[in-house]
Each structure stands twice: as structure tokens, then as C-alpha cells.
Amino acid sequence: MNMARPAPRSEIKLRERAYDAFTEQLLRSEIKPGQFVTQRELVAITGQPLGAIRELIPRLEAEGLIVTVPQRGLQILPLDITLIRNAFQFRLILEREAIAAFSQTASDAAIERIEAAHRAIVSSAQSGLTEQLVAEAQQVDREFHERIIDDLNNEIISKAYRVNWIKVRLIRQNETSLDEELVLPVMHEHLAIIAAMKRRDIPAAVEAAVAHIMSARARALRLE
């Protein structure tokens, strides 16, 4: 029986570079939601070869980051109410489980490190917000959620969460002007979750996490 040979490592790395280049340009708004693009335009935007782009497109379609529209071509996922509701519902499903598990199994030291990172942002923000501090807050925000998800030790969930994170970030780009205003509220919402984790109060931690996600969802729906 003939079996397909696995792709050489160099080809896999090329596909991963093309994927990383695409998502980076997407999050930097060089490629915009709803925009129609050709394969050659993606080559120019990402700096990756045409072969890698052609192999990348089925993955982007499967992940919902690109939609093939008959007679029109490739469209970057459009932002609409359905996407917002679906993306945040998916977050709720995954993070409820992850928060509950992390609250039960994480070490005291791990929770304290997470808390310290948040308190450092809050402390620095008292002196005023800068572009760098906003970027640091966004990184702390992302690392908090990804650490909790990754602690489930489920590669399928971790990968799916990261794809959904791209969609959520695209939705949140509509809130760019509010980034500075959101730094302290988001940090305090996280600290409420962390405080419940420290007490090992699983219901309170899950409740605080749900409130945090629903707050972000409400902001996105108001801006739609």
C-alpha cells in the first residue's frame, strides 16, 4: 500500500513562517477584515513565496480566517455580530473549564507570580499610561489567559484557543482608542479572578472570569 511521505521539515517551517507572517500582518491591520485579496497580493503583503501561500490558504479557510467567496475570491474574515457572539461564546466554554482546573491545581507560587505581574502594571499605571505600558498590559493579559488554557495540557484546545484569540483581537481592534482606558479595568478584573484562585474558591473564580469575558463581549457588541 502506498503511503504519503511526510513533508520535509523545511517545507513545514516555510508554511509556519507564512502563517505567522499572515497573522502578524492581520493583527497589524496591514490586512483588514472583510478585505478581498489575491494569492499574489498575499505574497506581497507577507513576503512569503507563492507556493507557501497556496499551501497556507486551506489552513486559513479551515480556521475561518479566510473565506472563499464564489466569483469574487479570497476574503479576510468579516467582522459581524455573529462572529462576535461565536468568538466570545467559545471563550466562555473553554475558559470556564480552564479557570476551574487552574484554581484547583496551580501552585501557590504560580498564582503569586501571575498576581505580581498584574500588580506591577497597576502600580506603573498610577504614574500615567504610555504606549509601552499599554503594550505590556496587553502581553500580561494574553499570557494570563494562555497560561490557564495551556495548563489543561490539551494541545487541541490550546491551538483552537489561539485561533479564536486572533479573532477576538481583531474584534478588539475596533476598541483601539479605548486601550488606555481599559488597562486598569482589565487588570482589576483579572485580579478579582486571581484573588478567588488564591482562596481556592473555584465557583468565585469562574464567576469572576465569566463577568470579565461578558464585559469584553458587551463592549464589542456596542461597537458593532
PDB file of C-alpha atoms in Angstrom:
ATOM      1  CA  MET A   1       0.000   0.000   0.000  1.00  0.00           C
ATOM      2  CA  ASN A   2       1.342   3.417  -0.954  1.00  0.00           C
ATOM      3  CA  MET A   3       1.562   5.875   1.892  1.00  0.00           C
ATOM      4  CA  ALA A   4       2.101   9.618   1.531  1.00  0.00           C
ATOM      5  CA  ARG A   5       5.504  10.699   2.682  1.00  0.00           C
ATOM      6  CA  PRO A   6       5.592  13.333   5.430  1.00  0.00           C
ATOM      7  CA  ALA A   7       6.522  16.814   4.245  1.00  0.00           C
ATOM      8  CA  PRO A   8      10.193  17.724   4.695  1.00  0.00           C
ATOM      9  CA  ARG A   9      10.925  19.818   7.779  1.00  0.00           C
ATOM     10  CA  SER A  10      11.957  22.737   5.582  1.00  0.00           C
ATOM     11  CA  GLU A  11       8.508  22.787   3.933  1.00  0.00           C
ATOM     12  CA  ILE A  12       6.774  22.682   7.308  1.00  0.00           C
ATOM     13  CA  LYS A  13       8.876  25.600   8.548  1.00  0.00           C
ATOM     14  CA  LEU A  14       8.058  27.546   5.376  1.00  0.00           C
ATOM     15  CA  ARG A  15       4.327  27.004   5.914  1.00  0.00           C
ATOM     16  CA  GLU A  16       4.622  28.070   9.552  1.00  0.00           C
ATOM     17  CA  ARG A  17       6.529  31.214   8.563  1.00  0.00           C
ATOM     18  CA  ALA A  18       3.814  32.021   6.028  1.00  0.00           C
ATOM     19  CA  TYR A  19       1.134  31.537   8.696  1.00  0.00           C
ATOM     20  CA  ASP A  20       2.994  33.690  11.220  1.00  0.00           C
ATOM     21  CA  ALA A  21       3.568  36.404   8.603  1.00  0.00           C
ATOM     22  CA  PHE A  22      -0.112  36.401   7.643  1.00  0.00           C
ATOM     23  CA  THR A  23      -1.414  36.634  11.215  1.00  0.00           C
ATOM     24  CA  GLU A  24       1.150  39.307  12.102  1.00  0.00           C
ATOM     25  CA  GLN A  25       0.053  41.494   9.192  1.00  0.00           C
ATOM     26  CA  LEU A  26      -3.584  40.822  10.051  1.00  0.00           C
ATOM     27  CA  LEU A  27      -3.111  41.949  13.657  1.00  0.00           C
ATOM     28  CA  ARG A  28      -1.152  44.989  12.498  1.00  0.00           C
ATOM     29  CA  SER A  29      -4.084  45.936  10.236  1.00  0.00           C
ATOM     30  CA  GLU A  30      -1.979  45.630   7.077  1.00  0.00           C
ATOM     31  CA  ILE A  31      -4.669  43.151   6.060  1.00  0.00           C
ATOM     32  CA  LYS A  32      -8.136  44.216   7.137  1.00  0.00           C
ATOM     33  CA  PRO A  33     -11.249  42.197   7.994  1.00  0.00           C
ATOM     34  CA  GLY A  34     -13.606  41.972   5.030  1.00  0.00           C
ATOM     35  CA  GLN A  35     -10.861  42.837   2.533  1.00  0.00           C
ATOM     36  CA  PHE A  36     -10.641  40.814  -0.686  1.00  0.00           C
ATOM     37  CA  VAL A  37      -7.134  39.636  -1.587  1.00  0.00           C
ATOM     38  CA  THR A  38      -5.468  37.572  -4.285  1.00  0.00           C
ATOM     39  CA  GLN A  39      -2.773  34.991  -3.712  1.00  0.00           C
ATOM     40  CA  ARG A  40      -0.200  37.318  -5.269  1.00  0.00           C
ATOM     41  CA  GLU A  41      -1.292  40.173  -3.004  1.00  0.00           C
ATOM     42  CA  LEU A  42      -0.733  37.869  -0.031  1.00  0.00           C
ATOM     43  CA  VAL A  43       2.757  37.150  -1.372  1.00  0.00           C
ATOM     44  CA  ALA A  44       3.486  40.888  -1.456  1.00  0.00           C
ATOM     45  CA  ILE A  45       1.941  41.544   1.968  1.00  0.00           C
ATOM     46  CA  THR A  46       3.595  38.650   3.804  1.00  0.00           C
ATOM     47  CA  GLY A  47       6.875  38.446   1.880  1.00  0.00           C
ATOM     48  CA  GLN A  48       6.414  34.690   1.528  1.00  0.00           C
ATOM     49  CA  PRO A  49       6.678  32.650  -1.723  1.00  0.00           C
ATOM     50  CA  LEU A  50       3.593  31.815  -3.767  1.00  0.00           C
ATOM     51  CA  GLY A  51       3.928  28.091  -3.087  1.00  0.00           C
ATOM     52  CA  ALA A  52       3.777  28.668   0.664  1.00  0.00           C
ATOM     53  CA  ILE A  53       0.754  30.938   0.291  1.00  0.00           C
ATOM     54  CA  ARG A  54      -1.083  28.333  -1.796  1.00  0.00           C
ATOM     55  CA  GLU A  55      -0.456  25.716   0.873  1.00  0.00           C
ATOM     56  CA  LEU A  56      -1.440  28.186   3.607  1.00  0.00           C
ATOM     57  CA  ILE A  57      -4.901  29.007   2.226  1.00  0.00           C
ATOM     58  CA  PRO A  58      -6.614  25.679   3.146  1.00  0.00           C
ATOM     59  CA  ARG A  59      -5.447  26.129   6.760  1.00  0.00           C
ATOM     60  CA  LEU A  60      -6.726  29.715   6.871  1.00  0.00           C
ATOM     61  CA  GLU A  61     -10.061  28.555   5.422  1.00  0.00           C
ATOM     62  CA  ALA A  62     -10.312  25.738   7.982  1.00  0.00           C
ATOM     63  CA  GLU A  63      -9.599  28.192  10.814  1.00  0.00           C
ATOM     64  CA  GLY A  64     -12.132  30.689   9.486  1.00  0.00           C
ATOM     65  CA  LEU A  65      -9.565  33.427   8.919  1.00  0.00           C
ATOM     66  CA  ILE A  66     -10.237  33.486   5.178  1.00  0.00           C
ATOM     67  CA  VAL A  67     -13.471  32.791   3.303  1.00  0.00           C
ATOM     68  CA  THR A  68     -13.619  31.853  -0.372  1.00  0.00           C
ATOM     69  CA  VAL A  69     -16.429  33.844  -1.984  1.00  0.00           C
ATOM     70  CA  PRO A  70     -17.574  32.410  -5.344  1.00  0.00           C
ATOM     71  CA  GLN A  71     -16.659  34.638  -8.306  1.00  0.00           C
ATOM     72  CA  ARG A  72     -15.012  37.160  -6.001  1.00  0.00           C
ATOM     73  CA  GLY A  73     -12.040  35.358  -4.496  1.00  0.00           C
ATOM     74  CA  LEU A  74     -10.490  35.294  -1.033  1.00  0.00           C
ATOM     75  CA  GLN A  75     -11.991  37.455   1.687  1.00  0.00           C
ATOM     76  CA  ILE A  76     -10.429  38.102   5.068  1.00  0.00           C
ATOM     77  CA  LEU A  77     -12.987  37.140   7.693  1.00  0.00           C
ATOM     78  CA  PRO A  78     -15.563  39.908   8.004  1.00  0.00           C
ATOM     79  CA  LEU A  79     -16.382  41.226  11.471  1.00  0.00           C
ATOM     80  CA  ASP A  80     -20.066  40.976  12.274  1.00  0.00           C
ATOM     81  CA  ILE A  81     -22.361  40.297  15.207  1.00  0.00           C
ATOM     82  CA  THR A  82     -22.342  36.557  14.534  1.00  0.00           C
ATOM     83  CA  LEU A  83     -18.542  36.403  14.726  1.00  0.00           C
ATOM     84  CA  ILE A  84     -18.510  38.426  17.951  1.00  0.00           C
ATOM     85  CA  ARG A  85     -21.094  36.205  19.609  1.00  0.00           C
ATOM     86  CA  ASN A  86     -19.446  32.994  18.432  1.00  0.00           C
ATOM     87  CA  ALA A  87     -15.920  34.038  19.415  1.00  0.00           C
ATOM     88  CA  PHE A  88     -16.901  35.072  22.931  1.00  0.00           C
ATOM     89  CA  GLN A  89     -19.133  32.040  23.423  1.00  0.00           C
ATOM     90  CA  PHE A  90     -16.160  29.842  22.515  1.00  0.00           C
ATOM     91  CA  ARG A  91     -14.023  31.719  25.057  1.00  0.00           C
ATOM     92  CA  LEU A  92     -16.635  31.132  27.747  1.00  0.00           C
ATOM     93  CA  ILE A  93     -16.826  27.406  27.044  1.00  0.00           C
ATOM     94  CA  LEU A  94     -13.046  26.939  27.176  1.00  0.00           C
ATOM     95  CA  GLU A  95     -12.182  29.350  29.965  1.00  0.00           C
ATOM     96  CA  ARG A  96     -14.821  28.150  32.419  1.00  0.00           C
ATOM     97  CA  GLU A  97     -13.192  24.727  32.387  1.00  0.00           C
ATOM     98  CA  ALA A  98      -9.662  26.124  32.374  1.00  0.00           C
ATOM     99  CA  ILE A  99     -10.242  28.562  35.255  1.00  0.00           C
ATOM    100  CA  ALA A 100     -11.829  25.837  37.383  1.00  0.00           C
ATOM    101  CA  ALA A 101      -8.951  23.435  36.739  1.00  0.00           C
ATOM    102  CA  PHE A 102      -6.234  26.045  37.268  1.00  0.00           C
ATOM    103  CA  SER A 103      -7.824  27.229  40.530  1.00  0.00           C
ATOM    104  CA  GLN A 104      -7.658  23.681  41.817  1.00  0.00           C
ATOM    105  CA  THR A 105      -4.264  22.519  40.587  1.00  0.00           C
ATOM    106  CA  ALA A 106      -1.960  25.547  40.182  1.00  0.00           C
ATOM    107  CA  SER A 107       0.721  26.037  42.813  1.00  0.00           C
ATOM    108  CA  ASP A 108       0.569  28.987  45.185  1.00  0.00           C
ATOM    109  CA  ALA A 109       3.832  30.233  43.667  1.00  0.00           C
ATOM    110  CA  ALA A 110       2.414  30.169  40.130  1.00  0.00           C
ATOM    111  CA  ILE A 111      -0.652  32.157  41.164  1.00  0.00           C
ATOM    112  CA  GLU A 112       1.502  34.642  43.064  1.00  0.00           C
ATOM    113  CA  ARG A 113       3.711  35.218  40.007  1.00  0.00           C
ATOM    114  CA  ILE A 114       0.655  35.943  37.892  1.00  0.00           C
ATOM    115  CA  GLU A 115      -0.676  38.309  40.550  1.00  0.00           C
ATOM    116  CA  ALA A 116       2.680  40.113  40.776  1.00  0.00           C
ATOM    117  CA  ALA A 117       2.723  40.738  37.009  1.00  0.00           C
ATOM    118  CA  HIS A 118      -0.717  42.331  37.198  1.00  0.00           C
ATOM    119  CA  ARG A 119       0.080  44.441  40.254  1.00  0.00           C
ATOM    120  CA  ALA A 120       3.222  45.727  38.551  1.00  0.00           C
ATOM    121  CA  ILE A 121       1.076  47.038  35.669  1.00  0.00           C
ATOM    122  CA  VAL A 122      -1.399  48.648  38.082  1.00  0.00           C
ATOM    123  CA  SER A 123       1.434  50.256  40.042  1.00  0.00           C
ATOM    124  CA  SER A 124       3.130  51.619  36.922  1.00  0.00           C
ATOM    125  CA  ALA A 125      -0.185  52.955  35.625  1.00  0.00           C
ATOM    126  CA  GLN A 126      -0.505  55.233  38.655  1.00  0.00           C
ATOM    127  CA  SER A 127       2.231  57.396  37.146  1.00  0.00           C
ATOM    128  CA  GLY A 128       0.422  57.599  33.816  1.00  0.00           C
ATOM    129  CA  LEU A 129      -0.055  55.331  30.839  1.00  0.00           C
ATOM    130  CA  THR A 130       2.419  55.163  28.000  1.00  0.00           C
ATOM    131  CA  GLU A 131       2.295  53.279  24.729  1.00  0.00           C
ATOM    132  CA  GLN A 132       4.875  50.845  26.102  1.00  0.00           C
ATOM    133  CA  LEU A 133       2.868  50.214  29.275  1.00  0.00           C
ATOM    134  CA  VAL A 134      -0.284  49.565  27.249  1.00  0.00           C
ATOM    135  CA  ALA A 135       1.670  47.022  25.174  1.00  0.00           C
ATOM    136  CA  GLU A 136       2.993  45.401  28.379  1.00  0.00           C
ATOM    137  CA  ALA A 137      -0.543  45.237  29.791  1.00  0.00           C
ATOM    138  CA  GLN A 138      -1.777  43.564  26.613  1.00  0.00           C
ATOM    139  CA  GLN A 139       1.011  40.997  26.922  1.00  0.00           C
ATOM    140  CA  VAL A 140       0.190  40.305  30.578  1.00  0.00           C
ATOM    141  CA  ASP A 141      -3.464  39.946  29.566  1.00  0.00           C
ATOM    142  CA  ARG A 142      -2.665  37.445  26.825  1.00  0.00           C
ATOM    143  CA  GLU A 143      -0.191  35.454  28.928  1.00  0.00           C
ATOM    144  CA  PHE A 144      -2.720  35.186  31.769  1.00  0.00           C
ATOM    145  CA  HIS A 145      -5.376  33.599  29.589  1.00  0.00           C
ATOM    146  CA  GLU A 146      -2.982  31.396  27.601  1.00  0.00           C
ATOM    147  CA  ARG A 147      -1.255  30.118  30.753  1.00  0.00           C
ATOM    148  CA  ILE A 148      -4.572  28.999  32.193  1.00  0.00           C
ATOM    149  CA  ILE A 149      -5.643  27.366  28.915  1.00  0.00           C
ATOM    150  CA  ASP A 150      -2.279  25.650  28.420  1.00  0.00           C
ATOM    151  CA  ASP A 151      -2.440  24.196  31.928  1.00  0.00           C
ATOM    152  CA  LEU A 152      -5.190  21.901  30.673  1.00  0.00           C
ATOM    153  CA  ASN A 153      -2.377  20.092  28.804  1.00  0.00           C
ATOM    154  CA  ASN A 154      -4.592  19.651  25.752  1.00  0.00           C
ATOM    155  CA  GLU A 155      -2.878  20.639  22.509  1.00  0.00           C
ATOM    156  CA  ILE A 156      -6.155  20.662  20.570  1.00  0.00           C
ATOM    157  CA  ILE A 157      -7.693  23.164  22.985  1.00  0.00           C
ATOM    158  CA  SER A 158      -4.560  25.323  23.094  1.00  0.00           C
ATOM    159  CA  LYS A 159      -4.404  25.579  19.298  1.00  0.00           C
ATOM    160  CA  ALA A 160      -8.123  26.285  18.954  1.00  0.00           C
ATOM    161  CA  TYR A 161      -7.911  28.929  21.676  1.00  0.00           C
ATOM    162  CA  ARG A 162      -5.092  30.747  19.889  1.00  0.00           C
ATOM    163  CA  VAL A 163      -7.020  30.862  16.604  1.00  0.00           C
ATOM    164  CA  ASN A 164     -10.011  32.236  18.473  1.00  0.00           C
ATOM    165  CA  TRP A 165      -7.728  34.756  20.192  1.00  0.00           C
ATOM    166  CA  ILE A 166      -6.798  36.157  16.767  1.00  0.00           C
ATOM    167  CA  LYS A 167     -10.499  36.662  16.028  1.00  0.00           C
ATOM    168  CA  VAL A 168     -11.105  38.279  19.406  1.00  0.00           C
ATOM    169  CA  ARG A 169      -8.125  40.567  18.892  1.00  0.00           C
ATOM    170  CA  LEU A 170      -9.475  41.637  15.503  1.00  0.00           C
ATOM    171  CA  ILE A 171     -12.791  42.439  17.173  1.00  0.00           C
ATOM    172  CA  ARG A 172     -10.971  44.399  19.866  1.00  0.00           C
ATOM    173  CA  GLN A 173      -9.097  46.438  17.277  1.00  0.00           C
ATOM    174  CA  ASN A 174     -12.340  48.373  16.992  1.00  0.00           C
ATOM    175  CA  GLU A 175     -11.656  49.436  20.587  1.00  0.00           C
ATOM    176  CA  THR A 176      -8.122  50.730  19.897  1.00  0.00           C
ATOM    177  CA  SER A 177      -8.980  54.231  21.101  1.00  0.00           C
ATOM    178  CA  LEU A 178     -10.077  52.697  24.408  1.00  0.00           C
ATOM    179  CA  ASP A 179      -6.897  50.719  25.043  1.00  0.00           C
ATOM    180  CA  GLU A 180      -5.573  53.187  27.611  1.00  0.00           C
ATOM    181  CA  GLU A 181      -8.942  53.418  29.344  1.00  0.00           C
ATOM    182  CA  LEU A 182      -9.176  49.625  29.541  1.00  0.00           C
ATOM    183  CA  VAL A 183      -5.779  48.880  31.076  1.00  0.00           C
ATOM    184  CA  LEU A 184      -6.792  49.353  34.715  1.00  0.00           C
ATOM    185  CA  PRO A 185     -10.315  47.877  34.420  1.00  0.00           C
ATOM    186  CA  VAL A 186      -8.971  44.732  32.742  1.00  0.00           C
ATOM    187  CA  MET A 187      -6.152  44.357  35.267  1.00  0.00           C
ATOM    188  CA  HIS A 188      -8.628  44.720  38.144  1.00  0.00           C
ATOM    189  CA  GLU A 189     -10.992  42.181  36.551  1.00  0.00           C
ATOM    190  CA  HIS A 190      -8.083  39.747  36.325  1.00  0.00           C
ATOM    191  CA  LEU A 191      -7.073  40.465  39.933  1.00  0.00           C
ATOM    192  CA  ALA A 192     -10.605  39.543  41.062  1.00  0.00           C
ATOM    193  CA  ILE A 193     -10.188  36.169  39.334  1.00  0.00           C
ATOM    194  CA  ILE A 194      -6.723  35.737  40.834  1.00  0.00           C
ATOM    195  CA  ALA A 195      -7.939  36.598  44.350  1.00  0.00           C
ATOM    196  CA  ALA A 196     -10.536  33.822  44.115  1.00  0.00           C
ATOM    197  CA  MET A 197      -7.860  31.448  42.817  1.00  0.00           C
ATOM    198  CA  LYS A 198      -5.656  32.232  45.805  1.00  0.00           C
ATOM    199  CA  ARG A 199      -8.542  31.297  48.123  1.00  0.00           C
ATOM    200  CA  ARG A 200      -9.108  28.135  46.015  1.00  0.00           C
ATOM    201  CA  ASP A 201     -12.677  29.334  45.633  1.00  0.00           C
ATOM    202  CA  ILE A 202     -13.486  27.718  42.290  1.00  0.00           C
ATOM    203  CA  PRO A 203     -17.077  28.999  41.890  1.00  0.00           C
ATOM    204  CA  ALA A 204     -15.970  32.576  42.634  1.00  0.00           C
ATOM    205  CA  ALA A 205     -13.051  32.341  40.207  1.00  0.00           C
ATOM    206  CA  VAL A 206     -15.307  31.034  37.422  1.00  0.00           C
ATOM    207  CA  GLU A 207     -17.936  33.686  38.172  1.00  0.00           C
ATOM    208  CA  ALA A 208     -15.300  36.462  38.006  1.00  0.00           C
ATOM    209  CA  ALA A 209     -13.926  35.049  34.743  1.00  0.00           C
ATOM    210  CA  VAL A 210     -17.385  34.906  33.169  1.00  0.00           C
ATOM    211  CA  ALA A 211     -18.036  38.516  34.220  1.00  0.00           C
ATOM    212  CA  HIS A 212     -14.712  39.546  32.666  1.00  0.00           C
ATOM    213  CA  ILE A 213     -15.456  37.862  29.332  1.00  0.00           C
ATOM    214  CA  MET A 214     -19.028  39.126  29.209  1.00  0.00           C
ATOM    215  CA  SER A 215     -17.798  42.671  29.853  1.00  0.00           C
ATOM    216  CA  ALA A 216     -15.490  42.423  26.834  1.00  0.00           C
ATOM    217  CA  ARG A 217     -18.310  40.931  24.757  1.00  0.00           C
ATOM    218  CA  ALA A 218     -20.660  43.761  25.687  1.00  0.00           C
ATOM    219  CA  ARG A 219     -18.085  46.360  24.617  1.00  0.00           C
ATOM    220  CA  ALA A 220     -17.612  44.612  21.278  1.00  0.00           C
ATOM    221  CA  LEU A 221     -21.341  44.386  20.609  1.00  0.00           C
ATOM    222  CA  ARG A 222     -21.837  48.070  21.408  1.00  0.00           C
ATOM    223  CA  LEU A 223     -19.197  48.943  18.832  1.00  0.00           C
ATOM    224  CA  GLU A 224     -20.615  46.689  16.104  1.00  0.00           C
TER     225      GLU A 224
END
